[in-house]
Amino acid sequence: MNWLPWAVAAWLLGIGLYGVVTSRNYVHLIGCLSVVQAATYVLLLGVGYRWNAVAPIFYDHPPGTPSVDPVVQALVLTDVVIGATVTALLLAMALQLHKNRETLDPQQLRPLRE
Amino acid sequence: MSPKIRLLVFLAAVVCILPAVGRLALQMPAFGAHPLPYGDAIDAAAPGERHVTNMVSAINFDYRGFDTLGEEFMLLCAVTGTVVLLRGHRGEALEARPGIVRGRAIAPRSEAVALISRLTAPVIVLFGVYVALHAMTTPGGGFQGGVIIATGMLLAFFGDGYPGWRRVSNSKVLDAFEGGGAALYALCGFASMLLGLPFLTNFLPIGTLKDVFSGGLMLVENAGVGLAVTGSFLLLFLEFLEETRTKKPKDGP
């Protein structure tokens, strides 16, 4: 079952992209984009995992205890916070779109003319 | 492009890429049993060199501190963009009336919700400060603590409604938190340069292992991140909640 974590990451990426491609509503599309992003969390944390290891915090365990990789955890931590704010930015764009064009359906939108 | 053609293009791409993904997944090193040289090097170095026990913070604020500066500016850009898009038009005044969707009743606030919110909000904010302060010893740090503080403050909206929420969230103060936090982080780097050291070198006394105030310059950087994240998330909540109010009569859409 060595391939299972990578299969989960690939599945999340695929199903998220499927949602983006078939989306008929921008709010739904932004949700799908978050699912795509979740694939990177699974991939990174899977790469840094180690069986029978502790969290990379050496308060209770003496330094030197085998731990899971702290580098990918630091990457995912910042990624989560940035992802949340970027989602907010996209939702703000969707809100302004709805105010100006009265629709959230990508199919209904045509390029803006002068 | 019609939805049907778009889906076909997507499926064609999946059929092309899937064999490569499958082959890669089967060729990956054994899950959870392969060497992690970079992480192990940090684990071996950080407790001795920096006197901190939280390796994730050591990476975020010291060994890869320059990356976090970049993340900080991404946060600043995303939040600034949202604020620029949403500020103005509505909800700026304390007495702004709630927007009404036809056919949807506005339910009165239950007293139980108000009581629970008022009781738990200070506890959650205090917990957020605790998590943010203990970045160097136990799991936590400015990123996580800032989000918890902002969530606790949002309970003012559930407990006391829009006027109560507006009284605790002053957008000028939050702007200062957000920009000031990012500036504090950047200034830490320039302070090192003023002393003739490379950018973001840890020049402050690093304290003792397992002490809350260990880590030297990392503490200041962590405070900067905590301020910036708290300010950012509260600004986002503020701008989105303003959108729930009715328009001022003289404004456009």
Coordinates of C-alpha atoms in Angstrom, one line a residue:
Chain A
M1 CA 0.0 0.0 0.0
N2 CA 3.0 2.3 -0.5
W3 CA 1.2 4.1 -3.3
L4 CA -1.9 5.0 -1.3
P5 CA -0.9 8.5 -0.1
W6 CA 0.2 9.5 -3.6
A7 CA -3.0 8.1 -5.0
V8 CA -5.0 10.2 -2.5
A9 CA -3.1 13.3 -3.5
A10 CA -3.6 12.6 -7.2
W11 CA -7.3 11.9 -6.6
L12 CA -7.7 15.2 -4.8
L13 CA -5.9 17.1 -7.6
G14 CA -8.0 15.3 -10.3
I15 CA -11.4 15.7 -8.6
G16 CA -10.7 19.4 -7.8
L17 CA -9.7 20.1 -11.4
Y18 CA -12.8 18.2 -12.6
G19 CA -14.9 20.6 -10.4
V20 CA -13.1 23.6 -11.8
V21 CA -13.7 22.4 -15.4
T22 CA -17.4 21.6 -15.0
S23 CA -18.2 24.5 -12.6
R24 CA -21.3 26.6 -13.3
N25 CA -20.8 28.9 -10.3
Y26 CA -17.7 30.9 -9.2
V27 CA -18.2 30.2 -5.5
H28 CA -18.2 26.5 -6.3
L29 CA -15.2 26.9 -8.5
I30 CA -13.2 28.6 -5.7
G31 CA -14.2 25.7 -3.4
C32 CA -12.8 23.3 -6.0
L33 CA -9.6 25.3 -6.1
S34 CA -9.2 24.8 -2.4
V35 CA -9.6 21.0 -2.9
V36 CA -6.8 21.2 -5.5
Q37 CA -4.7 23.0 -2.9
A38 CA -5.5 20.2 -0.3
A39 CA -3.7 17.8 -2.7
T40 CA -0.4 19.6 -2.1
Y41 CA -0.9 19.3 1.7
V42 CA -1.4 15.5 1.4
L43 CA 1.6 15.2 -0.9
L44 CA 3.9 17.3 1.2
L45 CA 3.0 15.7 4.6
G46 CA 3.2 12.3 2.9
V47 CA 6.7 13.0 1.7
G48 CA 7.8 14.0 5.2
Y49 CA 6.1 11.2 7.2
R50 CA 8.1 8.6 9.1
W51 CA 6.7 5.5 10.9
N52 CA 7.0 5.4 14.7
A53 CA 8.4 9.0 14.9
V54 CA 7.3 11.9 17.1
A55 CA 6.2 15.4 16.1
P56 CA 9.2 17.7 15.6
I57 CA 8.8 19.3 19.0
F58 CA 11.4 18.4 21.6
Y59 CA 9.8 19.7 24.7
D60 CA 8.7 16.3 26.1
H61 CA 11.1 14.1 24.0
P62 CA 14.8 14.6 24.3
P63 CA 16.4 16.2 21.1
G64 CA 17.6 13.4 18.9
T65 CA 14.4 11.3 19.0
P66 CA 13.4 10.4 15.4
S67 CA 10.8 12.8 14.2
V68 CA 8.8 13.4 11.1
D69 CA 10.2 16.0 8.7
P70 CA 9.7 19.5 10.1
V71 CA 10.6 21.2 6.8
V72 CA 7.4 20.1 5.0
Q73 CA 5.3 20.9 8.0
A74 CA 6.6 24.5 8.0
L75 CA 5.8 24.7 4.3
V76 CA 2.2 23.4 4.8
L77 CA 1.7 25.7 7.8
T78 CA 2.4 28.9 5.8
D79 CA 0.5 27.4 2.8
V80 CA -2.7 27.0 4.8
V81 CA -2.7 30.6 6.0
I82 CA -1.8 32.0 2.6
G83 CA -4.4 29.7 1.0
A84 CA -7.2 31.0 3.2
T85 CA -6.4 34.7 2.4
V86 CA -6.1 34.0 -1.3
T87 CA -9.5 32.2 -1.2
A88 CA -10.9 35.4 0.5
L89 CA -9.4 37.5 -2.4
L90 CA -11.1 35.3 -5.0
L91 CA -14.4 35.4 -3.1
A92 CA -14.2 39.2 -3.0
M93 CA -13.7 39.1 -6.8
A94 CA -16.7 36.8 -7.2
L95 CA -18.8 39.2 -5.0
Q96 CA -17.8 42.2 -7.2
L97 CA -18.6 40.2 -10.3
H98 CA -22.0 39.4 -9.0
K99 CA -22.6 43.1 -8.3
N100 CA -21.6 44.2 -11.7
R101 CA -22.8 41.4 -14.0
E102 CA -25.6 39.9 -11.9
T103 CA -24.3 36.4 -12.5
L104 CA -21.7 33.9 -11.1
D105 CA -21.9 31.5 -14.0
P106 CA -18.6 31.4 -16.1
Q107 CA -20.6 30.4 -19.2
Q108 CA -22.7 33.6 -19.0
L109 CA -19.7 35.9 -19.1
R110 CA -18.4 37.3 -22.3
P111 CA -15.2 39.4 -22.6
L112 CA -15.7 43.0 -21.6
R113 CA -16.0 45.5 -24.5
E114 CA -14.8 49.1 -24.5
Chain B
M1 CA -15.7 26.6 -25.3
S2 CA -18.8 24.7 -24.5
P3 CA -18.9 22.7 -21.2
K4 CA -19.0 19.4 -23.1
I5 CA -15.8 20.2 -25.1
R6 CA -14.1 21.4 -22.0
L7 CA -14.9 18.2 -20.2
L8 CA -13.6 16.2 -23.2
V9 CA -10.3 18.1 -23.2
F10 CA -10.0 17.5 -19.5
L11 CA -10.6 13.8 -19.8
A12 CA -8.1 13.6 -22.7
A13 CA -5.5 15.3 -20.4
V14 CA -6.3 12.8 -17.6
V15 CA -5.9 9.8 -19.9
C16 CA -2.5 11.2 -21.0
I17 CA -1.2 12.0 -17.5
L18 CA -2.6 9.1 -15.5
P19 CA 0.0 6.5 -16.6
A20 CA 2.8 8.8 -15.6
V21 CA 1.2 9.5 -12.2
G22 CA 0.6 5.8 -11.6
R23 CA 4.2 4.9 -12.6
L24 CA 5.6 7.7 -10.3
A25 CA 3.4 6.6 -7.4
L26 CA 4.7 3.0 -7.7
Q27 CA 8.3 4.2 -8.0
M28 CA 8.3 6.4 -4.9
P29 CA 10.5 5.4 -2.0
A30 CA 8.8 3.3 0.7
F31 CA 6.2 5.5 2.5
G32 CA 7.4 6.6 6.0
A33 CA 10.7 4.6 5.8
H34 CA 13.0 6.7 3.6
P35 CA 15.7 9.0 4.8
L36 CA 14.8 12.6 5.6
P37 CA 18.3 14.3 5.6
Y38 CA 17.2 17.9 5.6
G39 CA 14.7 17.5 8.5
D40 CA 17.1 15.4 10.5
A41 CA 19.9 18.1 10.0
I42 CA 17.5 20.7 11.4
D43 CA 16.5 18.4 14.3
A44 CA 20.1 17.9 15.2
A45 CA 21.2 21.5 14.9
A46 CA 18.3 23.7 16.1
P47 CA 18.0 22.7 19.8
G48 CA 21.8 23.3 20.3
E49 CA 22.3 26.3 18.0
R50 CA 19.1 28.3 18.7
H51 CA 17.8 26.9 22.1
V52 CA 14.3 26.2 20.7
T53 CA 12.3 23.0 20.9
N54 CA 9.8 23.7 18.2
M55 CA 11.6 22.7 15.0
V56 CA 8.8 24.1 12.7
S57 CA 9.2 27.6 14.2
A58 CA 13.0 27.3 14.0
I59 CA 12.6 26.6 10.2
N60 CA 9.9 29.3 9.7
F61 CA 11.7 32.1 11.5
D62 CA 15.4 31.2 11.3
Y63 CA 16.7 28.6 8.9
R64 CA 14.2 29.6 6.2
G65 CA 13.3 33.0 7.6
F66 CA 13.7 34.7 4.3
D67 CA 10.9 32.4 2.8
T68 CA 8.6 33.5 5.6
L69 CA 9.2 37.2 4.7
G70 CA 8.0 36.3 1.2
E71 CA 4.9 34.6 2.6
E72 CA 4.3 37.6 4.8
F73 CA 4.2 39.8 1.7
M74 CA 1.9 37.4 -0.1
L75 CA -0.5 37.7 2.9
L76 CA -0.2 41.4 2.7
C77 CA -0.9 41.5 -1.0
A78 CA -3.9 39.1 -0.8
V79 CA -5.5 41.0 2.0
T80 CA -4.8 44.4 0.5
G81 CA -6.4 43.2 -2.8
T82 CA -9.5 42.0 -0.9
V83 CA -9.8 45.3 1.0
V84 CA -9.4 47.4 -2.1
L85 CA -12.1 45.4 -3.8
L86 CA -14.6 45.5 -1.0
R87 CA -14.0 48.8 0.9
G88 CA -16.5 51.6 0.6
H89 CA -20.1 51.7 -0.5
R90 CA -21.7 50.0 2.5
G91 CA -21.6 49.0 6.1
E92 CA -19.1 51.7 7.2
A93 CA -21.4 53.3 9.8
L94 CA -22.2 51.6 13.1
E95 CA -25.9 51.9 12.5
A96 CA -25.8 50.5 9.0
R97 CA -29.0 48.4 8.5
P98 CA -28.8 44.7 7.5
G99 CA -29.3 43.9 3.9
I100 CA -32.6 42.2 3.2
V101 CA -33.1 39.3 0.8
R102 CA -36.8 39.1 -0.3
G103 CA -38.6 36.1 1.2
R104 CA -35.9 35.4 3.9
A105 CA -36.9 36.4 7.4
I106 CA -34.2 37.8 9.8
A107 CA -34.4 35.7 12.9
P108 CA -33.9 37.4 16.3
R109 CA -30.7 36.5 18.1
S110 CA -31.1 33.8 20.7
E111 CA -30.0 34.8 24.2
A112 CA -28.2 31.5 24.6
V113 CA -26.0 32.3 21.6
A114 CA -25.2 35.8 23.0
L115 CA -24.3 34.4 26.4
I116 CA -22.1 31.5 25.1
S117 CA -20.3 33.9 22.6
R118 CA -19.6 36.5 25.4
L119 CA -18.3 33.8 27.7
T120 CA -16.1 32.0 25.2
A121 CA -14.8 34.9 23.1
P122 CA -12.3 36.1 25.8
V123 CA -11.1 32.6 26.5
I124 CA -10.5 31.9 22.8
V125 CA -8.6 35.1 22.3
L126 CA -6.5 34.3 25.4
F127 CA -5.8 30.9 24.1
G128 CA -4.7 32.4 20.8
V129 CA -2.3 34.7 22.6
Y130 CA -1.0 31.7 24.5
V131 CA -0.5 29.7 21.3
A132 CA 1.2 32.7 19.6
L133 CA 3.5 33.3 22.5
H134 CA 4.7 29.7 22.9
A135 CA 6.0 29.5 19.4
M136 CA 9.5 28.5 20.4
T137 CA 8.7 25.7 22.9
T138 CA 5.4 23.9 22.1
P139 CA 3.2 23.6 18.9
G140 CA 2.1 27.0 18.0
G141 CA 3.3 30.3 16.6
G142 CA 2.2 33.6 15.1
F143 CA 0.4 32.0 12.1
Q144 CA -1.8 29.6 14.2
G145 CA -2.2 32.0 17.2
G146 CA -3.2 34.9 14.9
V147 CA -6.0 32.8 13.3
I148 CA -7.3 31.7 16.7
I149 CA -7.3 35.3 18.0
A150 CA -9.2 36.5 14.9
T151 CA -11.8 33.7 15.2
G152 CA -12.4 34.6 18.9
M153 CA -12.9 38.2 18.1
L154 CA -15.4 37.2 15.4
L155 CA -17.6 35.8 18.2
A156 CA -18.5 39.4 19.0
F157 CA -20.6 39.4 15.8
F158 CA -22.5 36.3 16.9
G159 CA -23.0 37.5 20.4
D160 CA -23.6 41.3 20.0
G161 CA -24.5 41.7 16.4
Y162 CA -23.1 44.1 13.9
P163 CA -22.8 47.2 16.2
G164 CA -21.0 45.1 18.8
W165 CA -18.6 43.7 16.2
R166 CA -17.9 47.2 14.8
R167 CA -17.1 48.4 18.3
V168 CA -14.3 45.8 18.8
S169 CA -12.9 46.0 15.3
N170 CA -11.5 49.3 14.3
S171 CA -10.2 49.1 10.7
K172 CA -7.5 51.7 11.3
V173 CA -6.0 49.7 14.1
L174 CA -6.3 46.5 12.1
D175 CA -4.5 48.2 9.1
A176 CA -1.7 49.1 11.5
F177 CA -1.5 45.6 12.8
E178 CA -1.3 44.1 9.4
G179 CA 1.2 46.5 7.8
G180 CA 3.1 46.9 11.1
G181 CA 3.5 43.2 11.6
A182 CA 5.0 42.7 8.1
A183 CA 7.2 45.8 8.6
L184 CA 8.4 44.5 11.9
Y185 CA 9.5 41.2 10.2
A186 CA 11.3 43.1 7.5
L187 CA 12.9 45.5 10.0
C188 CA 14.3 42.5 11.9
G189 CA 16.3 41.7 8.8
F190 CA 17.5 45.2 8.3
A191 CA 18.5 45.4 12.0
S192 CA 20.9 42.5 11.3
M193 CA 22.3 44.4 8.4
L194 CA 22.8 47.5 10.4
L195 CA 25.1 45.5 12.7
G196 CA 27.1 44.3 9.7
L197 CA 25.6 40.8 9.7
P198 CA 23.8 39.0 6.8
F199 CA 20.0 39.7 6.4
L200 CA 17.9 38.1 9.2
T201 CA 20.9 36.9 11.2
N202 CA 19.8 36.0 14.8
F203 CA 21.8 38.5 16.8
L204 CA 19.8 38.7 20.0
P205 CA 20.7 36.5 23.1
I206 CA 19.0 33.1 22.4
G207 CA 18.0 32.4 26.1
T208 CA 17.7 28.9 27.6
L209 CA 16.2 25.8 26.1
K210 CA 12.5 25.2 27.0
D211 CA 12.0 28.8 28.1
V212 CA 9.2 30.8 26.5
F213 CA 11.6 33.7 25.8
S214 CA 14.2 31.6 24.0
G215 CA 15.1 32.0 20.4
G216 CA 16.3 35.6 20.2
L217 CA 15.3 37.4 17.1
M218 CA 12.8 34.6 16.3
L219 CA 10.6 36.0 19.1
V220 CA 10.4 39.4 17.4
E221 CA 9.7 37.9 14.0
N222 CA 7.0 35.6 15.5
A223 CA 5.4 38.7 17.1
G224 CA 5.4 40.4 13.7
V225 CA 3.8 37.4 12.0
G226 CA 1.2 37.1 14.9
L227 CA 0.2 40.8 14.5
A228 CA 0.1 40.6 10.7
V229 CA -2.1 37.4 10.7
T230 CA -4.5 38.7 13.4
G231 CA -4.8 42.0 11.5
S232 CA -5.3 40.3 8.1
F233 CA -8.0 37.9 9.2
L234 CA -9.9 40.5 11.1
L235 CA -9.7 42.9 8.2
L236 CA -11.1 40.1 5.9
F237 CA -14.0 39.4 8.4
L238 CA -14.7 43.1 8.6
E239 CA -14.8 43.7 4.9
F240 CA -17.0 40.6 4.2
L241 CA -19.4 41.5 7.1
E242 CA -19.7 45.1 5.7
E243 CA -21.1 43.4 2.5
T244 CA -24.1 42.1 4.5
R245 CA -25.4 45.7 5.1
T246 CA -27.6 47.7 2.9
K247 CA -26.2 50.3 0.5
K248 CA -26.0 54.0 1.4
P249 CA -28.7 55.6 -0.8
K250 CA -26.4 57.9 -2.7
D251 CA -23.9 55.2 -3.7
G252 CA -23.9 53.1 -6.9
P253 CA -24.1 49.3 -6.9

